[in-house]
mmCIF file of C-alpha atoms in Angstrom:
data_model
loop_
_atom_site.group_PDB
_atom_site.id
_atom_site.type_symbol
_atom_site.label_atom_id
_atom_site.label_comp_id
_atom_site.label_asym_id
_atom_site.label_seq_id
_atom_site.Cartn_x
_atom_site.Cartn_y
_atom_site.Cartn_z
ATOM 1 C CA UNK S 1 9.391 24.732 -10.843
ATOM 2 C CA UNK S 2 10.929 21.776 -8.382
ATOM 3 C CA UNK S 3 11.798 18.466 -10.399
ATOM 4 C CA UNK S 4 8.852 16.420 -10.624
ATOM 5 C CA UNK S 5 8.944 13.260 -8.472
ATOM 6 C CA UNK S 6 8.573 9.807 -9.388
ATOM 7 C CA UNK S 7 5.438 8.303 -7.592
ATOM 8 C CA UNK S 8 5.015 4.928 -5.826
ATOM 9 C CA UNK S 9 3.384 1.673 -7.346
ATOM 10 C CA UNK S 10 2.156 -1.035 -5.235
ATOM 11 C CA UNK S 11 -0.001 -4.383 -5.259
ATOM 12 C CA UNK S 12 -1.861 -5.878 -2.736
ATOM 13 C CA UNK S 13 -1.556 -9.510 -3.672
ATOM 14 C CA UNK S 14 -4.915 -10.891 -2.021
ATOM 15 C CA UNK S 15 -7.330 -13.024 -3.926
ATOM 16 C CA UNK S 16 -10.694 -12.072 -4.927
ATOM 17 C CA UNK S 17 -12.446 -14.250 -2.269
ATOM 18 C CA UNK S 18 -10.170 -12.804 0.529
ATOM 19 C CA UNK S 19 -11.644 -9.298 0.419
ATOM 20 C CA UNK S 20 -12.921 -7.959 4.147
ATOM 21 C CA UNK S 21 -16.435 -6.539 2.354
ATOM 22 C CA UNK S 22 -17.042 -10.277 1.886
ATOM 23 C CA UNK S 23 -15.354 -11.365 5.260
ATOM 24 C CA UNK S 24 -19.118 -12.784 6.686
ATOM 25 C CA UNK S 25 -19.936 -14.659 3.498
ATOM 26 C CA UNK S 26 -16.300 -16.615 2.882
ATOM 27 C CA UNK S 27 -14.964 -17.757 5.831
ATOM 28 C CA UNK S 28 -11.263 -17.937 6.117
ATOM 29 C CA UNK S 29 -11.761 -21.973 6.685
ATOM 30 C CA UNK S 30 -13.443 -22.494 3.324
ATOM 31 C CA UNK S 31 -10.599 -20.350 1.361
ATOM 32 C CA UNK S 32 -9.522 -23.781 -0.074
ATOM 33 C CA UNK S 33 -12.547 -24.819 -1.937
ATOM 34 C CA UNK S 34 -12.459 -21.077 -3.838
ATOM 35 C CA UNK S 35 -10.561 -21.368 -7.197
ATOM 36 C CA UNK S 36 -7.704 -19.342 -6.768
ATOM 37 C CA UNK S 37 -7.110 -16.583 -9.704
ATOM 38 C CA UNK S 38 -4.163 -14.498 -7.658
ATOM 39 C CA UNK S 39 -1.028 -16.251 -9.826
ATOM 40 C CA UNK S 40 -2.499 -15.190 -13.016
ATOM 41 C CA UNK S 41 -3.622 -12.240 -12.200
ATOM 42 C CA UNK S 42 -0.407 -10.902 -10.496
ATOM 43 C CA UNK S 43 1.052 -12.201 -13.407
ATOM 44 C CA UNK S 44 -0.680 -10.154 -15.599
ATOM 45 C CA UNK S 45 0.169 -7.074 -13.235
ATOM 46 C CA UNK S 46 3.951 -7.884 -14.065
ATOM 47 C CA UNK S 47 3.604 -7.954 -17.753
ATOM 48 C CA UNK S 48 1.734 -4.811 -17.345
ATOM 49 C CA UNK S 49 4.781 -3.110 -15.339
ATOM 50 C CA UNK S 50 7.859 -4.993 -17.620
ATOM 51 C CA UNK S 51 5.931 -2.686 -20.560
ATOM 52 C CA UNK S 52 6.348 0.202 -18.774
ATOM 53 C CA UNK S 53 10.026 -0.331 -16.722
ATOM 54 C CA UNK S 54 7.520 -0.464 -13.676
ATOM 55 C CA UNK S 55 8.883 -1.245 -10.369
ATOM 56 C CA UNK S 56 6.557 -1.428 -7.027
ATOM 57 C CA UNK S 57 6.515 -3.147 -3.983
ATOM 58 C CA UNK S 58 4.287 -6.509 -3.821
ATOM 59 C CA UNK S 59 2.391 -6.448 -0.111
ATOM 60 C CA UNK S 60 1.874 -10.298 0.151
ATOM 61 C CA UNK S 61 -0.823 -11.622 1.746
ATOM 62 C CA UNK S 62 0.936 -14.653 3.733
ATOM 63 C CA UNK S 63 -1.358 -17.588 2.794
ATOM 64 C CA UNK S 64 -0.607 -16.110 -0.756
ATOM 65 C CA UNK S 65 2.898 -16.451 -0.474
ATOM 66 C CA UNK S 66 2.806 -19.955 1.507
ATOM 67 C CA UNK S 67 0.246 -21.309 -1.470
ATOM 68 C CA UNK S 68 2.092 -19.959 -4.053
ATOM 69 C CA UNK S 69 6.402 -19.553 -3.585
ATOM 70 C CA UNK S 70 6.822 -19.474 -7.140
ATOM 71 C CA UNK S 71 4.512 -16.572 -7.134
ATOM 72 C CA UNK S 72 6.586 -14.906 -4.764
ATOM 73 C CA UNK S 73 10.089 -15.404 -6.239
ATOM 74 C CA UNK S 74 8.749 -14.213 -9.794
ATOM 75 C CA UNK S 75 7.945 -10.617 -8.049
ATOM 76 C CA UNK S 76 11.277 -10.489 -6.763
ATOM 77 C CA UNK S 77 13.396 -11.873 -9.848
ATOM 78 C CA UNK S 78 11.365 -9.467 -11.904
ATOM 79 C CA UNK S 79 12.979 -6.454 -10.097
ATOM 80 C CA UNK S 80 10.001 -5.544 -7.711
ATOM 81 C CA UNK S 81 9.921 -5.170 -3.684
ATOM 82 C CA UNK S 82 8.272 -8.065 -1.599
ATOM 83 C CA UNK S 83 6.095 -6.327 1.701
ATOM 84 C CA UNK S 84 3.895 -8.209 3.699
ATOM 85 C CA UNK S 85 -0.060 -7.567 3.825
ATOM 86 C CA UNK S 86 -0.762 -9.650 6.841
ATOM 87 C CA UNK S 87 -1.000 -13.596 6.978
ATOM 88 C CA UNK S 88 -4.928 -14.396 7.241
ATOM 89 C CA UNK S 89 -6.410 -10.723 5.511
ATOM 90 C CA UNK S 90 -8.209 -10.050 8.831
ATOM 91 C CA UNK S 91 -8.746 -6.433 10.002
ATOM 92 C CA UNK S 92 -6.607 -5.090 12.366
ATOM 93 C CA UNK S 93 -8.700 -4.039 15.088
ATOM 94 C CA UNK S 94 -10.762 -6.764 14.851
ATOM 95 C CA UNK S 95 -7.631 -8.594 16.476
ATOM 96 C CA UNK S 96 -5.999 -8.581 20.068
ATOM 97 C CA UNK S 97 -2.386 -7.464 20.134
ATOM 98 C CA UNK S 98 -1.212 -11.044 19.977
ATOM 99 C CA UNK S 99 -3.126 -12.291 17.807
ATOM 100 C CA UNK S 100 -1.617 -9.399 15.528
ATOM 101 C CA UNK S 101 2.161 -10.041 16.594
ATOM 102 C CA UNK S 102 1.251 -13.927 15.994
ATOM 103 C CA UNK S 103 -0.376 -13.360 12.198
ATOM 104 C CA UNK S 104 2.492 -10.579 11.334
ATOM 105 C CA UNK S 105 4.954 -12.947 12.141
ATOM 106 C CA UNK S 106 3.481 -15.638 10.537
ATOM 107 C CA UNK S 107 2.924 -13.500 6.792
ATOM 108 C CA UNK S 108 6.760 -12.453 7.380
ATOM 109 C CA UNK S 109 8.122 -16.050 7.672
ATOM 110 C CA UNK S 110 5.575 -16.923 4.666
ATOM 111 C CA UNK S 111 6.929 -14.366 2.201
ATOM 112 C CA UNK S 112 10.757 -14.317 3.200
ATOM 113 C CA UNK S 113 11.472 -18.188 3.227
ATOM 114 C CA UNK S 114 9.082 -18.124 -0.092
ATOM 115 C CA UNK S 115 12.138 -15.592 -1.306
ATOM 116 C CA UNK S 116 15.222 -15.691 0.438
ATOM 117 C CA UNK S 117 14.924 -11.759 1.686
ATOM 118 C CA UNK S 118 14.062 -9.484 4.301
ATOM 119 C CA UNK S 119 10.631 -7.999 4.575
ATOM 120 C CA UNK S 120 10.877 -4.166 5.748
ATOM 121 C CA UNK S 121 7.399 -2.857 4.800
ATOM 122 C CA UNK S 122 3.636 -3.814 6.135
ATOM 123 C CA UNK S 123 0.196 -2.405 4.755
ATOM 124 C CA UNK S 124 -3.131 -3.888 6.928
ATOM 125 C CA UNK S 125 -5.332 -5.426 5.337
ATOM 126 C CA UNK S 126 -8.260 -2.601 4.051
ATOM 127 C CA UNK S 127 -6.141 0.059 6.122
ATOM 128 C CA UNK S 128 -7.373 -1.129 9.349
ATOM 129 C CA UNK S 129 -5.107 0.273 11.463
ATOM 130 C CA UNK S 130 -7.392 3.052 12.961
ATOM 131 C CA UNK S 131 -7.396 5.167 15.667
ATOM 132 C CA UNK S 132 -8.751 1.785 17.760
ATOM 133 C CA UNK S 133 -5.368 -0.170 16.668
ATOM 134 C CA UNK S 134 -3.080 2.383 16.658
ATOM 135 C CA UNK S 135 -1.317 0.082 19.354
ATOM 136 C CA UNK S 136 0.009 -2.247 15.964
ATOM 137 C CA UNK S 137 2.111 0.482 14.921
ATOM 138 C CA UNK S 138 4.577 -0.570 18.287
ATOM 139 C CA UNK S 139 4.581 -3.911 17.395
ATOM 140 C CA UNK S 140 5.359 -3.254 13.750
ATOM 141 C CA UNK S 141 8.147 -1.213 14.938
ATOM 142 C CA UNK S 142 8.987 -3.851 17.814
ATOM 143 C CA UNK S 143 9.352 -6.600 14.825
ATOM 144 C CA UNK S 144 11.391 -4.484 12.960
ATOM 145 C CA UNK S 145 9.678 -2.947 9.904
ATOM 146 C CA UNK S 146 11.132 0.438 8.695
ATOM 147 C CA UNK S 147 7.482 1.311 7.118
ATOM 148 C CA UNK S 148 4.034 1.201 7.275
ATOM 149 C CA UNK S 149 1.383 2.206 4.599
ATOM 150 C CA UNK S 150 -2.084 2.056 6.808
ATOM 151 C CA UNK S 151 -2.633 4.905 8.043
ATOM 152 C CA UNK S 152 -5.702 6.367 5.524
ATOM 153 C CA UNK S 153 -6.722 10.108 6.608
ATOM 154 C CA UNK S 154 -10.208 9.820 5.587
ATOM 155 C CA UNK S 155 -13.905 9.247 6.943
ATOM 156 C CA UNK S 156 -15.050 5.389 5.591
ATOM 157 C CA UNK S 157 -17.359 2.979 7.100
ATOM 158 C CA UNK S 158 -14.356 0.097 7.169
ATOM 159 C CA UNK S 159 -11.116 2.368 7.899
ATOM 160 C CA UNK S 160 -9.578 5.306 8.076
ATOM 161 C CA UNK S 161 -8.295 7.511 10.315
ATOM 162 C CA UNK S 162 -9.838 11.176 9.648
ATOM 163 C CA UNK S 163 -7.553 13.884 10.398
ATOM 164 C CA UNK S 164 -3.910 12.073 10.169
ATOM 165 C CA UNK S 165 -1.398 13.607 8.139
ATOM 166 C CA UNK S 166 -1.733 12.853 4.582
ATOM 167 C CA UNK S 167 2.221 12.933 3.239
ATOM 168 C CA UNK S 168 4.955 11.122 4.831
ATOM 169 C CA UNK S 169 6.132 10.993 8.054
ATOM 170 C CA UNK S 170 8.130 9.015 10.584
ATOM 171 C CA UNK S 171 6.199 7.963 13.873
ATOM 172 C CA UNK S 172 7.885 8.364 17.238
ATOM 173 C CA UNK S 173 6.679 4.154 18.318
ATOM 174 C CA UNK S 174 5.613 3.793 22.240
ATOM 175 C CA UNK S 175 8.581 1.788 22.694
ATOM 176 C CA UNK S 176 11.037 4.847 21.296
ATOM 177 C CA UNK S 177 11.650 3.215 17.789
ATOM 178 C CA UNK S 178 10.700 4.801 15.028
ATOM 179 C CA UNK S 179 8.402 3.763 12.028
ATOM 180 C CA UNK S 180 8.220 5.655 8.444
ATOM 181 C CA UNK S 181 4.692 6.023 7.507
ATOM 182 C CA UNK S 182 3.355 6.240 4.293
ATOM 183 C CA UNK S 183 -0.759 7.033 3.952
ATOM 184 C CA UNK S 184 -2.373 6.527 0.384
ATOM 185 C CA UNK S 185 -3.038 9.561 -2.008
ATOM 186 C CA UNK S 186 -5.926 11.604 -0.559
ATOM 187 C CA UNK S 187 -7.085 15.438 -1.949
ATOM 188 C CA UNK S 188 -8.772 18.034 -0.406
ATOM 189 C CA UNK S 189 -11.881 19.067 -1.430
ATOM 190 C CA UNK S 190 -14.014 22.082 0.200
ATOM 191 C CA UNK S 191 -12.334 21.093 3.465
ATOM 192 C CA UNK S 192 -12.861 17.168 3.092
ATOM 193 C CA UNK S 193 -10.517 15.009 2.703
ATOM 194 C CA UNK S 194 -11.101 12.237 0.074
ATOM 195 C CA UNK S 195 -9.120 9.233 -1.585
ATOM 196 C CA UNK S 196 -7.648 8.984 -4.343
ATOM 197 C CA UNK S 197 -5.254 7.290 -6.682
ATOM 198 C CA UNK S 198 -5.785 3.172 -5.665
ATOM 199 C CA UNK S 199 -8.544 0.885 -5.174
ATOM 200 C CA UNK S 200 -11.725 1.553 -5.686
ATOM 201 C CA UNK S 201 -10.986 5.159 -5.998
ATOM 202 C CA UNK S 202 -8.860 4.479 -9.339
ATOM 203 C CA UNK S 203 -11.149 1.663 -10.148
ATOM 204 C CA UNK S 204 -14.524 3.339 -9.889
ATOM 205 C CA UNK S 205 -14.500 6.874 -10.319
ATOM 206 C CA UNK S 206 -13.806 8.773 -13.527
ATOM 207 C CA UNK S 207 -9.727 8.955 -14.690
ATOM 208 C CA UNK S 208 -10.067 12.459 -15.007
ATOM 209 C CA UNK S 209 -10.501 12.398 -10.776
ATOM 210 C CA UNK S 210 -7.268 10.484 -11.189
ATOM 211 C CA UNK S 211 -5.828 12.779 -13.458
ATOM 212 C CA UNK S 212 -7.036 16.105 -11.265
ATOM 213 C CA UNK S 213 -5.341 14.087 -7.928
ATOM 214 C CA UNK S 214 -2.339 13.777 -9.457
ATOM 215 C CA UNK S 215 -1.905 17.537 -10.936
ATOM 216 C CA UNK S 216 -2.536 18.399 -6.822
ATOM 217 C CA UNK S 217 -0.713 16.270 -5.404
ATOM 218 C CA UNK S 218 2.445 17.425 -8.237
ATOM 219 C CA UNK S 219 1.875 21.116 -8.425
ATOM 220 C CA UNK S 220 0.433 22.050 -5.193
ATOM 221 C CA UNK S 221 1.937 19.848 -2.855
ATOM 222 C CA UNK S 222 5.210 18.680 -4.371
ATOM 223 C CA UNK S 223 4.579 14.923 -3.251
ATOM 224 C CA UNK S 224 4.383 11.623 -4.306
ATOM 225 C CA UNK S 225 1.358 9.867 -5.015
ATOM 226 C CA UNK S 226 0.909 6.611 -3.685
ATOM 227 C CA UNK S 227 -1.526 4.365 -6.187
ATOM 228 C CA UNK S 228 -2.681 0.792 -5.210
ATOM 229 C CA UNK S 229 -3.864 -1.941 -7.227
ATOM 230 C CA UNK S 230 -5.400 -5.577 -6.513
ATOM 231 C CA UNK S 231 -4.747 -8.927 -8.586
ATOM 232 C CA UNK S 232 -8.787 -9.585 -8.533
ATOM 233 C CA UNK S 233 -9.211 -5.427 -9.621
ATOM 234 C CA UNK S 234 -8.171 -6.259 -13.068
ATOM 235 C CA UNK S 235 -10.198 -9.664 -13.526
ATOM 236 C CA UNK S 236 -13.405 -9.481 -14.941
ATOM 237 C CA UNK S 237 -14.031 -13.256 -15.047
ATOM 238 C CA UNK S 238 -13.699 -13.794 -11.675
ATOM 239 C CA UNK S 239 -16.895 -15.748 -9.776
ATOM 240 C CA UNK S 240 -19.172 -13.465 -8.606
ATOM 241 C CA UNK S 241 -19.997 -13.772 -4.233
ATOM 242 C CA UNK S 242 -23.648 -13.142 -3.229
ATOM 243 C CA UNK S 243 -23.213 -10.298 -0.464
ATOM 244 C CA UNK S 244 -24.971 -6.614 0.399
ATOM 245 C CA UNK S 245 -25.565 -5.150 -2.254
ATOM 246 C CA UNK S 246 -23.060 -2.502 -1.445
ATOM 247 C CA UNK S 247 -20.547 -4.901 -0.690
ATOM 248 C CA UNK S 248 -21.270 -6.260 -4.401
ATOM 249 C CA UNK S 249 -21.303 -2.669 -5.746
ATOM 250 C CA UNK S 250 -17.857 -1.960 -4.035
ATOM 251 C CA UNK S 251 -15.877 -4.999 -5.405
ATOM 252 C CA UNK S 252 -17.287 -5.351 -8.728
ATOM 253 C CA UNK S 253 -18.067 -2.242 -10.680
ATOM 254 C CA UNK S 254 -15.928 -1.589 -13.846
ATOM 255 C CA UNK S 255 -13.192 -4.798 -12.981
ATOM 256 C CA UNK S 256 -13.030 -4.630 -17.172
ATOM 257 C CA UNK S 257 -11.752 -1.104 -17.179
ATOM 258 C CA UNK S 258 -9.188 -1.370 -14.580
ATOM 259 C CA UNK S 259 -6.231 -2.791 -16.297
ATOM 260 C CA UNK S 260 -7.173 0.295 -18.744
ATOM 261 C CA UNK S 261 -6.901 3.006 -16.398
ATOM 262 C CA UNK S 262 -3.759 1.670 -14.524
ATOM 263 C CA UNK S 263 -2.128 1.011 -17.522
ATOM 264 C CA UNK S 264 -3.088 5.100 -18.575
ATOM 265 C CA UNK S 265 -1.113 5.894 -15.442
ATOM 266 C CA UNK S 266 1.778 4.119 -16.154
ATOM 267 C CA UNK S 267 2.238 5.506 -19.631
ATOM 268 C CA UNK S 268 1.753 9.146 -18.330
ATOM 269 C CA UNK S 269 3.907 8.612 -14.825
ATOM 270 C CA UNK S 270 6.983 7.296 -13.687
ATOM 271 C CA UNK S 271 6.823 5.197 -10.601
ATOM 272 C CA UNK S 272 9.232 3.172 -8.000
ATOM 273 C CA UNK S 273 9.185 1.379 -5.412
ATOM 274 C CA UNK S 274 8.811 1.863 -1.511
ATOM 275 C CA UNK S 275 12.146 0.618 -0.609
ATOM 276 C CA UNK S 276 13.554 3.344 -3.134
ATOM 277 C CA UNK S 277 11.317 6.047 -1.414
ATOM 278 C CA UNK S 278 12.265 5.039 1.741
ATOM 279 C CA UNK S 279 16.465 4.897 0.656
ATOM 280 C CA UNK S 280 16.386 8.606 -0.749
ATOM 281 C CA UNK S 281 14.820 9.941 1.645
ATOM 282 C CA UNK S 282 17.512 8.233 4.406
ATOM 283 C CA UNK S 283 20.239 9.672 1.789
ATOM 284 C CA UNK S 284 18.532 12.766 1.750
ATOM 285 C CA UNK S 285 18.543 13.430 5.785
ATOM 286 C CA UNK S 286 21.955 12.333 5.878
ATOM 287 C CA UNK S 287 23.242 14.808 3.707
ATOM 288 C CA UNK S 288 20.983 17.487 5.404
ATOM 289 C CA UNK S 289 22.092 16.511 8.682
ATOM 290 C CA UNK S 290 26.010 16.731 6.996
ATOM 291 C CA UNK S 291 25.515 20.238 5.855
ATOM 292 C CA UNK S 292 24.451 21.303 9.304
ATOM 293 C CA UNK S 293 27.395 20.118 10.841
ATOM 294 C CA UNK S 294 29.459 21.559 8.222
ATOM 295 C CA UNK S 295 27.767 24.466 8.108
ATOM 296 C CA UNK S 296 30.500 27.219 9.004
ATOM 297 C CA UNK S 297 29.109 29.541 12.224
ATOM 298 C CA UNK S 298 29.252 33.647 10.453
ATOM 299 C CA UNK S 299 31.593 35.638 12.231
ATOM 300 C CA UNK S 300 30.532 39.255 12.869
ATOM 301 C CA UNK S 301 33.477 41.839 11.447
ATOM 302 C CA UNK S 302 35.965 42.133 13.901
ATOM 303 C CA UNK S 303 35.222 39.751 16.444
ATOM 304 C CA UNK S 304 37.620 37.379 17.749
ATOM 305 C CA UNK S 305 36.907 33.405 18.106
ATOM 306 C CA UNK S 306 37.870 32.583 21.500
#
């Protein structure tokens, strides 16, 4: 059996009023006068992870990061990765190029004077990079990220692109650079592809889905999984926002039994990092690449080399 791998942790560190299900009901000019819970919830996420030796990557929304520095430079002294999750929480292809390049830049400069260190990873906010705004991957690779984790291959009424590969893989960028991509845990199930693993998904359904995901994605693949949490996902107390129902439905079922099922995961799994991914799998190619080269060429008997 091949060793088993150590799967990825992340956070999207967004407040609860920031979510894009209740994008028409808060406005991004009344975020102000909502009382922020994202420090002490994130907060709680770390004391979670110390338990468990947890380490993960942190993709900061930028008015998080601008708000709160201290918030910022806690994540990073307490041994975890800092990525950035876009500046305003706006969906991708709800924006024009530069307006992208503008708000990308903007979360980057947020997060990395917050903490003194280079951002290399990017997730959009409620994977809305689609097959509509596949253009941002070039200017994510134009700014200099080595990753992106966007790309969801599944059918949803916000995101997703249905049909994308589902493990990772590096993207050949318009411009000739290259960007590492990195899509969320999905399964297959009688020919449908479905999330897994984070959000809602982790949140909502049953742990034994969880569980099940994870034996797949182990056994039968050989892969990572890639699990995502939210600050607001494990707080119960938040204030609740009139919205759709299904908007309602999404966001707050079972916020008590959250911190529950994560912390289930983290006493049956070992997880890392992006930036650790990312590094072994560079070491990885490079040895690869070296044993090529090295590779002596077989001789047939009595030949000569000329």
């Amino acid at each position: 059996m091949l060793p088993r791998p150590a799967h990825i942790m992340s956070v999207d560190v967004e407040d609860y009023f920031m979510v894009e299900a209740f994008a028409g009901t808060v406005p991004l000019t009344t975020w102000e006068n909502w009382p922020s819970r994202v420090v002490s919830n994130t907060r709680r996420i770390l004391d979670l992870f110390d338990r468990y030796n947890t380490r993960g990557t942190f993709f900061f929304v930028g008015w998080v990061a601008e708000k709160f520095p201290g918030l910022v430079r806690d994540v990073l002294a307490r041994g975890h990765e800092l990525a950035c999750h876009s500046y305003w929480h706006r969906a991708v292809y709800s924006l024009t190029p530069d307006e992208f390049r503008k708000d990308t830049r903007a979360a980057v400069r947020a997060i990395e004077q917050a903490a003194g260190v280079k951002v290399h990873g990017y997730r959009a906010p409620s994977w809305t990079i689609t097959k509509e705004s596949l253009w941002a991957l070039d200017i994510l690779a134009e700014e200099g990220f080595a990753y992106d984790s966007s790309i969801y291959p599944v059918h949803h009424d916000l995101y997703g692109v249905p049909g994308a590969q589902r493990f990772p893989h590096t993207l050949t960028c318009a411009n000739g650079q290259t960007l590492r991509e990195y899509p969320p845990t999905t399964v297959r199930i009688f020919g449908t592809t479905l999330g897994a693993a984070g959000g809602g998904y982790l949140r909502i359904l049953p742990l034994v889905y969880t569980l099940w995901a994870f034996r797949q994605i182990e056994q039968n693949e050989n892969e990572r999984a890639v699990v995502y949490v939210h600050p607001w996902e494990i707080d119960d107390g938040q204030p609740r926002i009139k919205d759709k129902i299904k908007s309602q439905l999404r966001h707050y079922t079972n916020l008590a039994g959250m911190e529950a099922k994560l912390e289930g995961l983290l006493q049956l799994y070992s997880f890392q990092c992006f930036r650790e991914v990312y590094a072994e799998e560079k070491r990885n190619a490079s040895i690869s690449q070296a044993t090529r080269i090295a590779k002596p060429v077989p001789v047939e008997a009595g030949s000569q080399i000329r």
